[in-house]
C-alpha cells in the first residue's frame, strides 16, 4: 500500500513539472503586441523561396572552401582521381630495373617458409644457327658442372646441405635456372645462381662427358612418341626457319659443339637487358635487389633485343604434313595444327578460351561422357581415341593451335571426322553457355596452377620476358570475361576457317585421311 502511494505522488510531481515546462515555452514563444518591428527582423517580401535555397547552397559552398580543420585529418572533402592498381594487382609484383638493364622482380609472401629464386634468359634454340643447333641445351647442362669458385662436387654438396632444389630447362625461346630453398637460405641460393650463371668453367673433359649424357637423353626422347610428333610438327610447320629446329639439336652437332661455341652463345645472348632475376615467397624486395647488384656484376649491357633478332629471321607458317608409318607401334599418334597467335596478340586470350572449349580427355581418367566439351563427349561415348589434347602454343611472332590424339588404327577415320567437325564448328555455331563454362574453367585452372612459389616465380619471369610486365590477375580475368560467342566465331574465322594446316603422324596411320581431306573440312558449305 505504501508503494502505491509513493508511485501516485511521483506521477503527480511529473505532471506538475510538465505543465510548468509547457507554460515556460509558451511564454518564450509569445511576443507582445507592443514589440517593435526591428526586433522581429521579418523576411523581406521581395525574397522568394528559391532565393533562400540559393543562399543556402552558397553558404554550404563557402564552408567547403574553408572547411573545419577537424574534418581534414584523414582526407580532403574534394574528390580526386586515384589509382587502384595496387589493389587490383595484389599480391603486388615489384619490378626494379638496374642501370645495366637487368630486371629484378619479386612477389613477397612473408608468411611462407620457402622461396624460389631464378634466372630467366630470353634466349633459346630459335636463336641458334643450323651448325650450332643444340648449343643452348648443351649450355644448360654445362652450367652445373663447376665454376671458378665451386667445383661440381662442392656445388652439389652446398645445395644438398641447405636442403634446396636446383633445376634448369631450355625451350625454343627461353633458358631458365632456378633454386627452391628455405627462407633462411635465399641469399645463399642467389649467390649460387649468380656464380653458375657468370663464372661457369667449360673444361674439355666435362664437355666430352656431357656429350654422352645428351646423346643418351636424345635416345630417351626418341622413345617418347608424343615429343617426336610435336618436334616433327614444328619441323614441317616452320620449315627452313629457326622455330623448326629441335631443342636438343641433331646428333652430329652434339658431337661437334666446342667450348668456343658455348662461350660465344653466352657472349651474344646472356646480356643484362635480356635477363630477369625473379623470386617469389619469403622475399624482401629491397634486400633482394641489393644482393642482385652485388652478385650480378659481369653481365654485358648489349642493347640488342630479341625482337631485333626475330625480325631478322621471322618464323613462317607452311601448310604441310609429315608422316612416318611404323606398324610396330600398337597405336597411331598424330597432331593437326593451325597458325596461332603470338604472346602479345589480343587474339591469344580468345584462343585460350577456344582451347578450353575443345578440351582434353584421357581414357585412363574417364568421365568424358559428362564433360562440357562436345568433342570429349563424342570421343568418350564412341571410344574413338585413347586420349586427345588441345594445345595452344605461343611464340614471339607466331603460334600453334591444334589437337594431338592417340588412337587405335581402325578408329582414325572417325576420329579425324570428329576433330575437324568440332574445330570448324567454332566458326559457325557457338553457344554462350559453352563459352561461359570455358571461361570459368580457364580462370580456375590459371589460379590452380599458381599454387606454390615455383610456379609464381616462373610466371613472373616468363611474363616479363614476353610482355615486358606482369599482367595482374584482375586484368587477365577481365580480358577472359570479355570473350563471348561472337568473339570466338570471329577468331575461329580468322585462324581456322579455310586456312592451311599442318599434320604430323607416326605409327600405323594407313587409315588416317590425307592432307586434302583435312583441308576440305576447314569450312562448311552452309549459308
Short mmCIF file of C-alpha atoms in Angstrom, two decimals:
data_model
loop_
_atom_site.label_atom_id
_atom_site.label_comp_id
_atom_site.label_asym_id
_atom_site.label_seq_id
_atom_site.Cartn_x
_atom_site.Cartn_y
_atom_site.Cartn_z
CA UNK A 1 0.00 0.00 0.00
CA UNK A 2 2.85 2.38 0.80
CA UNK A 3 4.48 1.62 -2.56
CA UNK A 4 1.26 2.52 -4.45
CA UNK A 5 1.00 5.84 -2.59
CA UNK A 6 4.63 6.62 -3.42
CA UNK A 7 4.09 5.93 -7.15
CA UNK A 8 0.96 8.13 -7.19
CA UNK A 9 2.87 11.04 -5.61
CA UNK A 10 5.69 10.69 -8.19
CA UNK A 11 3.25 10.74 -11.11
CA UNK A 12 1.62 13.93 -9.71
CA UNK A 13 5.03 15.60 -9.42
CA UNK A 14 5.84 14.70 -13.05
CA UNK A 15 2.54 16.16 -14.27
CA UNK A 16 3.23 19.42 -12.46
CA UNK A 17 6.72 19.66 -13.96
CA UNK A 18 5.43 19.04 -17.48
CA UNK A 19 2.79 21.76 -17.11
CA UNK A 20 5.44 24.21 -15.88
CA UNK A 21 7.68 23.45 -18.89
CA UNK A 22 4.80 24.00 -21.33
CA UNK A 23 3.92 27.34 -19.73
CA UNK A 24 7.52 28.50 -19.87
CA UNK A 25 7.91 27.57 -23.55
CA UNK A 26 4.67 29.30 -24.49
CA UNK A 27 5.79 32.41 -22.62
CA UNK A 28 9.05 32.45 -24.59
CA UNK A 29 7.24 31.91 -27.85
CA UNK A 30 4.69 34.66 -27.08
CA UNK A 31 5.55 38.05 -28.49
CA UNK A 32 3.97 41.20 -27.08
CA UNK A 33 1.92 43.29 -29.49
CA UNK A 34 3.97 46.29 -28.35
CA UNK A 35 7.26 44.74 -29.72
CA UNK A 36 8.86 46.94 -32.39
CA UNK A 37 9.22 45.59 -36.00
CA UNK A 38 13.03 45.96 -35.83
CA UNK A 39 13.35 43.23 -33.21
CA UNK A 40 11.31 40.75 -35.27
CA UNK A 41 13.51 41.00 -38.44
CA UNK A 42 10.80 39.69 -40.77
CA UNK A 43 11.75 38.23 -44.18
CA UNK A 44 11.70 40.97 -46.79
CA UNK A 45 8.74 40.49 -49.09
CA UNK A 46 10.86 40.61 -52.28
CA UNK A 47 12.89 37.40 -51.41
CA UNK A 48 11.27 34.32 -52.96
CA UNK A 49 11.65 30.71 -51.68
CA UNK A 50 14.13 29.69 -54.37
CA UNK A 51 16.31 32.68 -53.44
CA UNK A 52 16.55 31.29 -49.93
CA UNK A 53 17.59 27.93 -51.42
CA UNK A 54 20.32 29.62 -53.49
CA UNK A 55 21.68 31.39 -50.42
CA UNK A 56 21.74 28.09 -48.54
CA UNK A 57 23.76 26.42 -51.32
CA UNK A 58 26.19 29.35 -51.43
CA UNK A 59 26.74 29.15 -47.70
CA UNK A 60 27.50 25.41 -47.98
CA UNK A 61 29.97 26.07 -50.79
CA UNK A 62 31.76 28.65 -48.63
CA UNK A 63 32.04 26.04 -45.89
CA UNK A 64 33.68 23.65 -48.37
CA UNK A 65 36.16 26.35 -49.41
CA UNK A 66 37.03 26.96 -45.78
CA UNK A 67 36.40 23.61 -44.12
CA UNK A 68 36.83 22.88 -40.48
CA UNK A 69 40.34 21.56 -39.88
CA UNK A 70 38.94 18.80 -37.70
CA UNK A 71 37.45 17.12 -40.77
CA UNK A 72 40.67 17.28 -42.79
CA UNK A 73 42.58 14.92 -40.56
CA UNK A 74 42.33 11.92 -42.93
CA UNK A 75 41.17 13.15 -46.34
CA UNK A 76 40.19 16.19 -48.36
CA UNK A 77 36.47 16.81 -48.97
CA UNK A 78 37.26 17.43 -52.65
CA UNK A 79 37.28 14.10 -54.60
CA UNK A 80 40.25 13.41 -56.84
CA UNK A 81 41.28 10.67 -59.27
CA UNK A 82 43.21 7.90 -57.54
CA UNK A 83 44.92 4.79 -58.90
CA UNK A 84 43.72 1.43 -57.63
CA UNK A 85 46.38 -0.62 -59.41
CA UNK A 86 47.97 -1.60 -56.11
CA UNK A 87 44.69 -3.16 -55.06
CA UNK A 88 43.88 -4.87 -58.35
CA UNK A 89 47.41 -6.28 -58.67
CA UNK A 90 47.53 -7.75 -55.16
CA UNK A 91 49.66 -9.57 -54.29
CA UNK A 92 51.92 -6.94 -55.81
CA UNK A 93 54.76 -7.84 -58.17
CA UNK A 94 57.55 -5.34 -57.65
CA UNK A 95 59.98 -4.75 -60.51
CA UNK A 96 63.27 -2.85 -60.34
CA UNK A 97 65.39 -2.20 -63.44
CA UNK A 98 69.09 -1.75 -62.75
CA UNK A 99 71.25 0.74 -64.72
CA UNK A 100 72.65 -2.05 -66.95
CA UNK A 101 69.11 -3.15 -67.96
CA UNK A 102 68.86 -6.17 -65.65
CA UNK A 103 65.32 -6.55 -64.26
CA UNK A 104 64.67 -7.80 -60.72
CA UNK A 105 61.10 -8.87 -59.94
CA UNK A 106 59.66 -10.27 -56.71
CA UNK A 107 56.34 -11.26 -55.21
CA UNK A 108 56.63 -11.29 -51.44
CA UNK A 109 54.76 -13.62 -49.12
CA UNK A 110 56.46 -13.28 -45.78
CA UNK A 111 54.18 -15.88 -44.23
CA UNK A 112 55.77 -18.51 -46.48
CA UNK A 113 58.68 -20.56 -45.19
CA UNK A 114 60.20 -21.23 -48.60
CA UNK A 115 61.23 -19.19 -51.62
CA UNK A 116 62.06 -19.79 -55.26
CA UNK A 117 64.83 -17.75 -56.86
CA UNK A 118 65.53 -17.99 -60.58
CA UNK A 119 67.28 -16.54 -63.62
CA UNK A 120 65.22 -16.28 -66.81
CA UNK A 121 67.11 -15.59 -70.06
CA UNK A 122 65.44 -14.52 -73.30
CA UNK A 123 67.42 -16.99 -75.40
CA UNK A 124 66.69 -20.48 -76.71
CA UNK A 125 67.10 -22.80 -79.64
CA UNK A 126 65.48 -20.38 -82.11
CA UNK A 127 68.47 -18.04 -81.72
CA UNK A 128 70.94 -20.68 -82.92
CA UNK A 129 72.11 -21.45 -86.44
CA UNK A 130 71.91 -24.75 -88.28
CA UNK A 131 75.54 -25.52 -87.40
CA UNK A 132 75.17 -24.60 -83.71
CA UNK A 133 71.68 -26.03 -83.12
CA UNK A 134 71.69 -27.66 -79.69
CA UNK A 135 74.12 -25.20 -78.08
CA UNK A 136 71.53 -23.68 -75.72
CA UNK A 137 70.52 -27.07 -74.33
CA UNK A 138 74.18 -28.16 -74.12
CA UNK A 139 74.96 -24.97 -72.22
CA UNK A 140 72.15 -25.64 -69.75
CA UNK A 141 73.85 -28.95 -68.88
CA UNK A 142 77.29 -27.37 -68.53
CA UNK A 143 76.21 -24.59 -66.14
CA UNK A 144 76.14 -27.02 -63.20
CA UNK A 145 79.47 -28.70 -63.90
CA UNK A 146 81.65 -26.37 -61.84
CA UNK A 147 82.67 -22.73 -61.62
CA UNK A 148 85.80 -20.75 -60.75
CA UNK A 149 84.72 -20.70 -57.09
CA UNK A 150 82.98 -24.05 -56.74
CA UNK A 151 83.79 -27.45 -58.14
CA UNK A 152 80.99 -29.72 -59.31
CA UNK A 153 81.12 -31.66 -56.06
CA UNK A 154 81.12 -28.53 -53.90
CA UNK A 155 78.19 -27.13 -55.86
CA UNK A 156 76.11 -30.26 -55.38
CA UNK A 157 77.04 -30.60 -51.70
CA UNK A 158 76.20 -26.97 -50.96
CA UNK A 159 72.71 -27.37 -52.40
CA UNK A 160 72.21 -30.67 -50.57
CA UNK A 161 73.40 -29.24 -47.25
CA UNK A 162 70.78 -26.50 -47.24
CA UNK A 163 68.03 -28.86 -48.42
CA UNK A 164 67.49 -26.96 -51.65
CA UNK A 165 66.43 -28.00 -55.13
CA UNK A 166 68.36 -26.76 -58.17
CA UNK A 167 66.93 -27.18 -61.66
CA UNK A 168 67.07 -25.83 -65.20
CA UNK A 169 65.34 -26.24 -68.56
CA UNK A 170 65.57 -24.94 -72.13
CA UNK A 171 62.77 -24.11 -74.55
CA UNK A 172 62.73 -22.69 -78.05
CA UNK A 173 62.81 -19.11 -76.71
CA UNK A 174 63.98 -19.25 -73.06
CA UNK A 175 66.61 -20.71 -70.75
CA UNK A 176 65.77 -20.98 -67.06
CA UNK A 177 67.80 -21.70 -63.91
CA UNK A 178 66.10 -21.72 -60.52
CA UNK A 179 66.53 -22.88 -56.95
CA UNK A 180 63.92 -23.59 -54.30
CA UNK A 181 65.16 -23.18 -50.72
CA UNK A 182 64.09 -22.34 -47.19
CA UNK A 183 63.53 -18.69 -46.29
CA UNK A 184 66.83 -18.59 -44.37
CA UNK A 185 68.88 -19.64 -47.44
CA UNK A 186 67.66 -17.18 -50.07
CA UNK A 187 70.91 -15.20 -50.14
CA UNK A 188 72.97 -18.35 -50.50
CA UNK A 189 70.78 -19.65 -53.34
CA UNK A 190 71.09 -16.35 -55.21
CA UNK A 191 74.87 -16.43 -54.79
CA UNK A 192 74.98 -19.95 -56.27
CA UNK A 193 72.86 -18.95 -59.26
CA UNK A 194 74.97 -15.84 -59.88
CA UNK A 195 78.12 -17.97 -59.74
CA UNK A 196 76.97 -20.64 -62.22
CA UNK A 197 75.45 -18.00 -64.49
CA UNK A 198 78.58 -15.85 -64.77
CA UNK A 199 81.60 -17.98 -63.84
CA UNK A 200 80.99 -21.48 -65.18
CA UNK A 201 84.09 -23.32 -66.37
CA UNK A 202 83.84 -25.28 -69.60
CA UNK A 203 86.60 -27.83 -69.32
CA UNK A 204 87.12 -30.12 -72.28
CA UNK A 205 86.84 -33.23 -70.13
CA UNK A 206 83.46 -32.11 -68.77
CA UNK A 207 82.25 -31.18 -72.25
CA UNK A 208 83.13 -34.63 -73.59
CA UNK A 209 81.40 -36.30 -70.66
CA UNK A 210 78.26 -34.27 -71.23
CA UNK A 211 78.16 -35.20 -74.93
CA UNK A 212 77.45 -38.80 -73.99
CA UNK A 213 74.81 -37.71 -71.46
CA UNK A 214 72.96 -35.64 -74.05
CA UNK A 215 73.18 -38.36 -76.69
CA UNK A 216 71.58 -40.81 -74.23
CA UNK A 217 68.93 -38.19 -73.49
CA UNK A 218 68.20 -37.94 -77.20
CA UNK A 219 67.63 -41.70 -77.35
CA UNK A 220 65.18 -41.43 -74.45
CA UNK A 221 63.32 -38.57 -76.15
CA UNK A 222 63.05 -40.60 -79.35
CA UNK A 223 61.21 -43.21 -77.28
CA UNK A 224 58.65 -40.57 -76.25
CA UNK A 225 56.46 -40.67 -79.36
CA UNK A 226 54.48 -37.57 -78.34
CA UNK A 227 57.68 -35.50 -78.19
CA UNK A 228 58.71 -36.83 -81.61
CA UNK A 229 55.31 -36.00 -83.15
CA UNK A 230 55.42 -32.41 -81.84
CA UNK A 231 59.05 -31.95 -82.94
CA UNK A 232 58.13 -33.16 -86.43
CA UNK A 233 55.14 -30.81 -86.37
CA UNK A 234 57.41 -27.83 -85.70
CA UNK A 235 59.85 -29.02 -88.35
CA UNK A 236 57.20 -29.17 -91.06
CA UNK A 237 55.22 -26.08 -89.97
CA UNK A 238 58.24 -23.80 -89.59
CA UNK A 239 60.47 -25.46 -92.17
CA UNK A 240 63.62 -23.51 -93.07
CA UNK A 241 63.04 -21.12 -90.15
CA UNK A 242 64.55 -21.08 -86.61
CA UNK A 243 61.45 -22.43 -84.84
CA UNK A 244 61.66 -25.58 -86.96
CA UNK A 245 64.84 -26.69 -85.20
CA UNK A 246 64.67 -29.07 -82.26
CA UNK A 247 65.78 -28.03 -78.78
CA UNK A 248 68.31 -30.82 -78.37
CA UNK A 249 69.75 -30.40 -81.87
CA UNK A 250 70.94 -33.12 -84.26
CA UNK A 251 73.39 -35.78 -83.06
CA UNK A 252 76.16 -34.57 -85.37
CA UNK A 253 76.01 -31.11 -83.77
CA UNK A 254 76.17 -32.56 -80.26
CA UNK A 255 79.33 -34.42 -81.25
CA UNK A 256 80.96 -31.30 -82.67
CA UNK A 257 79.99 -28.49 -80.25
CA UNK A 258 83.10 -26.88 -78.78
CA UNK A 259 83.98 -24.69 -75.84
CA UNK A 260 84.10 -21.65 -78.15
CA UNK A 261 80.51 -22.30 -79.28
CA UNK A 262 79.31 -22.24 -75.67
CA UNK A 263 81.22 -19.08 -74.81
CA UNK A 264 80.02 -17.30 -77.96
CA UNK A 265 76.42 -18.13 -77.13
CA UNK A 266 76.87 -16.65 -73.64
CA UNK A 267 78.57 -13.56 -75.04
CA UNK A 268 75.83 -12.91 -77.60
CA UNK A 269 72.72 -13.80 -75.61
CA UNK A 270 73.41 -13.75 -71.85
CA UNK A 271 73.06 -9.97 -71.61
CA UNK A 272 71.54 -7.87 -68.83
CA UNK A 273 68.59 -6.42 -70.83
CA UNK A 274 67.55 -9.94 -71.84
CA UNK A 275 67.75 -11.37 -68.31
CA UNK A 276 65.23 -11.35 -65.46
CA UNK A 277 66.02 -12.28 -61.86
CA UNK A 278 62.73 -13.46 -60.38
CA UNK A 279 61.82 -14.54 -56.86
CA UNK A 280 58.66 -15.49 -55.00
CA UNK A 281 57.88 -16.43 -51.41
CA UNK A 282 59.78 -15.30 -48.33
CA UNK A 283 61.47 -12.38 -50.11
CA UNK A 284 62.09 -8.76 -49.10
CA UNK A 285 62.34 -6.80 -52.31
CA UNK A 286 64.79 -4.07 -51.25
CA UNK A 287 67.25 -6.53 -49.69
CA UNK A 288 66.94 -8.86 -52.69
CA UNK A 289 67.67 -6.04 -55.15
CA UNK A 290 70.77 -5.00 -53.22
CA UNK A 291 72.17 -8.52 -53.27
CA UNK A 292 71.48 -8.82 -57.01
CA UNK A 293 73.50 -5.63 -57.54
CA UNK A 294 76.40 -7.15 -55.61
CA UNK A 295 76.24 -10.60 -57.24
CA UNK A 296 75.45 -9.98 -60.94
CA UNK A 297 78.30 -7.69 -61.92
CA UNK A 298 79.75 -9.41 -65.01
CA UNK A 299 76.79 -9.13 -67.38
CA UNK A 300 77.06 -7.45 -70.76
CA UNK A 301 74.93 -4.35 -71.35
CA UNK A 302 74.48 -5.06 -75.07
CA UNK A 303 71.17 -3.46 -76.04
CA UNK A 304 70.37 -5.86 -78.89
CA UNK A 305 66.88 -7.17 -78.17
CA UNK A 306 65.27 -10.45 -79.11
CA UNK A 307 62.69 -8.52 -81.15
CA UNK A 308 65.50 -7.33 -83.42
CA UNK A 309 66.84 -10.87 -83.76
CA UNK A 310 63.36 -12.25 -84.50
CA UNK A 311 62.76 -9.59 -87.17
CA UNK A 312 65.96 -10.67 -88.91
CA UNK A 313 64.67 -14.22 -89.33
CA UNK A 314 60.96 -14.49 -88.71
CA UNK A 315 59.06 -17.77 -88.44
CA UNK A 316 56.90 -18.63 -91.47
CA UNK A 317 53.92 -20.99 -91.25
CA UNK A 318 53.78 -23.57 -94.04
CA UNK A 319 50.76 -25.81 -94.62
CA UNK A 320 52.28 -29.26 -94.94
CA UNK A 321 52.46 -32.72 -93.41
CA UNK A 322 54.98 -35.34 -92.34
CA UNK A 323 54.04 -38.99 -91.81
CA UNK A 324 56.09 -41.92 -90.55
CA UNK A 325 54.42 -45.31 -90.95
CA UNK A 326 55.54 -47.72 -88.23
CA UNK A 327 53.44 -50.86 -87.88
CA UNK A 328 55.47 -51.98 -84.88
CA UNK A 329 53.71 -49.40 -82.75
CA UNK A 330 50.35 -50.53 -81.31
CA UNK A 331 48.67 -47.10 -81.54
CA UNK A 332 48.68 -44.26 -84.02
CA UNK A 333 49.61 -40.78 -82.85
CA UNK A 334 49.02 -37.61 -84.83
CA UNK A 335 48.67 -33.86 -84.42
CA UNK A 336 46.96 -31.26 -86.58
CA UNK A 337 47.71 -27.56 -86.11
CA UNK A 338 46.73 -24.17 -87.48
CA UNK A 339 48.77 -20.99 -87.23
CA UNK A 340 48.02 -19.37 -83.87
CA UNK A 341 48.68 -16.03 -82.20
CA UNK A 342 51.85 -14.60 -80.68
CA UNK A 343 52.26 -13.81 -76.99
CA UNK A 344 51.21 -10.17 -77.36
CA UNK A 345 48.41 -10.69 -79.88
CA UNK A 346 44.98 -9.81 -78.38
CA UNK A 347 43.55 -12.92 -80.04
CA UNK A 348 45.67 -15.12 -77.79
CA UNK A 349 43.11 -14.84 -74.98
CA UNK A 350 40.25 -15.96 -77.23
CA UNK A 351 42.37 -18.89 -78.42
CA UNK A 352 42.89 -19.89 -74.79
CA UNK A 353 39.12 -19.96 -74.32
CA UNK A 354 38.73 -21.99 -77.54
CA UNK A 355 41.37 -24.42 -76.30
CA UNK A 356 39.34 -24.94 -73.13
CA UNK A 357 36.13 -25.37 -75.13
CA UNK A 358 37.62 -28.19 -77.21
CA UNK A 359 39.14 -29.65 -74.05
CA UNK A 360 41.28 -32.70 -73.38
CA UNK A 361 40.41 -36.25 -72.40
CA UNK A 362 42.23 -39.42 -71.41
CA UNK A 363 40.68 -42.88 -71.31
CA UNK A 364 42.51 -43.77 -68.10
CA UNK A 365 40.83 -40.86 -66.31
CA UNK A 366 37.31 -41.45 -67.58
CA UNK A 367 34.34 -39.15 -67.12
CA UNK A 368 34.27 -37.96 -70.71
CA UNK A 369 30.57 -38.72 -71.16
CA UNK A 370 29.69 -35.88 -68.82
CA UNK A 371 32.33 -33.30 -69.78
CA UNK A 372 31.46 -29.87 -71.09
CA UNK A 373 33.44 -30.38 -74.29
CA UNK A 374 31.31 -31.76 -77.11
CA UNK A 375 34.41 -33.28 -78.71
CA UNK A 376 35.40 -35.07 -75.49
CA UNK A 377 31.87 -36.42 -75.10
CA UNK A 378 31.80 -37.82 -78.62
CA UNK A 379 35.25 -39.38 -78.32
CA UNK A 380 34.43 -40.95 -74.95
CA UNK A 381 30.98 -42.28 -75.88
CA UNK A 382 32.10 -43.74 -79.22
CA UNK A 383 35.53 -44.81 -77.88
CA UNK A 384 37.29 -43.14 -80.80
CA UNK A 385 40.63 -42.50 -79.05
CA UNK A 386 42.78 -43.36 -76.07
CA UNK A 387 43.42 -39.67 -75.43
CA UNK A 388 43.09 -36.25 -77.04
CA UNK A 389 44.74 -32.97 -76.08
CA UNK A 390 44.11 -29.47 -77.37
CA UNK A 391 47.23 -27.27 -77.39
CA UNK A 392 47.79 -23.56 -77.85
CA UNK A 393 51.48 -22.66 -78.08
CA UNK A 394 52.64 -19.04 -78.27
CA UNK A 395 55.90 -17.60 -79.57
CA UNK A 396 57.16 -14.06 -80.06
CA UNK A 397 55.91 -13.72 -83.63
CA UNK A 398 53.51 -16.63 -84.18
CA UNK A 399 51.86 -19.60 -82.53
CA UNK A 400 50.30 -23.04 -82.98
CA UNK A 401 46.71 -24.04 -82.23
CA UNK A 402 45.68 -27.65 -82.69
CA UNK A 403 44.85 -31.08 -81.32
CA UNK A 404 47.04 -34.08 -80.51
CA UNK A 405 45.43 -37.56 -80.49
CA UNK A 406 46.35 -41.16 -79.64
CA UNK A 407 44.07 -43.83 -81.13
CA UNK A 408 43.73 -47.35 -82.50
CA UNK A 409 44.34 -47.70 -86.25
CA UNK A 410 40.73 -48.65 -87.09
CA UNK A 411 39.35 -45.52 -85.39
CA UNK A 412 41.42 -42.94 -87.25
CA UNK A 413 38.85 -42.06 -89.90
CA UNK A 414 36.00 -41.47 -87.44
CA UNK A 415 38.31 -39.63 -85.03
CA UNK A 416 39.56 -37.32 -87.80
CA UNK A 417 35.96 -36.50 -88.72
CA UNK A 418 35.04 -35.75 -85.08
CA UNK A 419 38.07 -33.46 -84.62
CA UNK A 420 37.60 -31.49 -87.83
CA UNK A 421 33.86 -31.11 -87.17
CA UNK A 422 34.43 -29.77 -83.63
CA UNK A 423 37.19 -27.37 -84.69
CA UNK A 424 35.39 -25.97 -87.74
CA UNK A 425 32.14 -25.65 -85.80
CA UNK A 426 33.76 -22.87 -83.74
CA UNK A 427 33.46 -20.63 -86.81
CA UNK A 428 29.73 -21.34 -87.25
CA UNK A 429 27.87 -22.39 -84.10
CA UNK A 430 28.93 -21.31 -80.63
CA UNK A 431 26.62 -21.11 -77.60
CA UNK A 432 27.04 -18.60 -74.80
CA UNK A 433 26.71 -21.39 -72.23
CA UNK A 434 29.73 -23.21 -73.67
CA UNK A 435 31.79 -20.01 -73.72
CA UNK A 436 30.84 -19.15 -70.13
CA UNK A 437 31.76 -22.64 -68.96
CA UNK A 438 35.10 -22.46 -70.77
CA UNK A 439 35.86 -19.04 -69.27
CA UNK A 440 35.23 -20.34 -65.77
CA UNK A 441 37.33 -23.45 -66.33
CA UNK A 442 40.17 -21.37 -67.78
CA UNK A 443 40.21 -18.93 -64.86
CA UNK A 444 40.16 -21.69 -62.27
CA UNK A 445 42.96 -23.61 -64.00
CA UNK A 446 45.12 -20.49 -64.17
CA UNK A 447 44.73 -19.89 -60.44
CA UNK A 448 45.24 -23.55 -59.51
CA UNK A 449 48.48 -23.62 -61.49
CA UNK A 450 49.82 -20.76 -59.35
CA UNK A 451 49.89 -22.94 -56.22
CA UNK A 452 53.42 -22.63 -54.82
CA UNK A 453 56.40 -20.32 -55.05
CA UNK A 454 58.00 -22.05 -58.07
CA UNK A 455 55.04 -21.56 -60.48
CA UNK A 456 54.72 -17.93 -59.34
CA UNK A 457 58.41 -17.18 -59.89
CA UNK A 458 58.26 -18.90 -63.28
CA UNK A 459 55.17 -16.92 -64.27
CA UNK A 460 56.84 -13.63 -63.29
CA UNK A 461 59.99 -14.40 -65.27
CA UNK A 462 58.12 -15.60 -68.37
CA UNK A 463 55.70 -12.65 -68.45
CA UNK A 464 58.45 -10.06 -68.06
CA UNK A 465 60.31 -11.64 -70.98
CA UNK A 466 57.23 -11.94 -73.21
CA UNK A 467 55.01 -8.98 -72.21
CA UNK A 468 57.51 -6.69 -70.52
CA UNK A 469 55.34 -6.65 -67.37
CA UNK A 470 53.40 -8.91 -65.03
CA UNK A 471 49.73 -8.88 -66.00
CA UNK A 472 47.58 -8.60 -62.85
CA UNK A 473 45.08 -11.39 -62.29
CA UNK A 474 42.19 -8.91 -62.31
CA UNK A 475 43.21 -7.63 -65.74
CA UNK A 476 43.71 -11.12 -67.16
CA UNK A 477 40.30 -12.22 -65.88
CA UNK A 478 38.72 -9.09 -67.37
CA UNK A 479 40.24 -9.99 -70.74
CA UNK A 480 38.91 -13.54 -70.43
CA UNK A 481 35.43 -12.34 -69.43
CA UNK A 482 35.35 -10.08 -72.50
CA UNK A 483 35.39 -13.15 -74.76
CA UNK A 484 31.86 -14.09 -75.82
CA UNK A 485 30.34 -16.27 -78.55
CA UNK A 486 30.77 -13.60 -81.23
CA UNK A 487 34.45 -13.20 -80.31
CA UNK A 488 35.02 -16.95 -80.60
CA UNK A 489 33.38 -17.01 -84.04
CA UNK A 490 35.46 -14.04 -85.18
CA UNK A 491 38.76 -15.57 -84.04
CA UNK A 492 37.85 -19.00 -85.44
CA UNK A 493 37.09 -17.43 -88.82
CA UNK A 494 40.44 -15.65 -88.67
CA UNK A 495 42.61 -18.65 -87.76
CA UNK A 496 40.66 -21.79 -88.75
CA UNK A 497 38.06 -21.11 -91.46
CA UNK A 498 39.50 -22.16 -94.84
CA UNK A 499 43.08 -21.93 -93.54
CA UNK A 500 46.07 -24.15 -94.24
CA UNK A 501 47.04 -26.64 -91.56
CA UNK A 502 49.95 -28.89 -90.71
CA UNK A 503 49.83 -32.60 -89.86
CA UNK A 504 52.38 -34.81 -88.11
CA UNK A 505 51.69 -38.54 -87.65
CA UNK A 506 53.57 -41.64 -86.52
CA UNK A 507 52.56 -45.31 -86.23
CA UNK A 508 50.05 -47.48 -88.10
CA UNK A 509 48.47 -44.49 -89.84
CA UNK A 510 47.38 -46.02 -93.15
CA UNK A 511 43.73 -45.24 -92.33
CA UNK A 512 44.39 -41.61 -91.46
CA UNK A 513 42.84 -39.39 -94.18
CA UNK A 514 45.19 -37.46 -96.44
CA UNK A 515 46.01 -33.77 -96.24
CA UNK A 516 43.42 -32.66 -98.81
CA UNK A 517 40.68 -34.45 -96.86
CA UNK A 518 41.57 -32.41 -93.76
CA UNK A 519 41.94 -29.20 -95.73
CA UNK A 520 38.47 -29.50 -97.30
CA UNK A 521 36.90 -29.76 -93.86
CA UNK A 522 38.16 -26.42 -92.60
CA UNK A 523 34.91 -24.89 -93.95
CA UNK A 524 31.24 -25.84 -94.39
CA UNK A 525 29.21 -25.08 -97.48
CA UNK A 526 26.34 -23.66 -95.46
CA UNK A 527 24.54 -20.37 -95.74
#
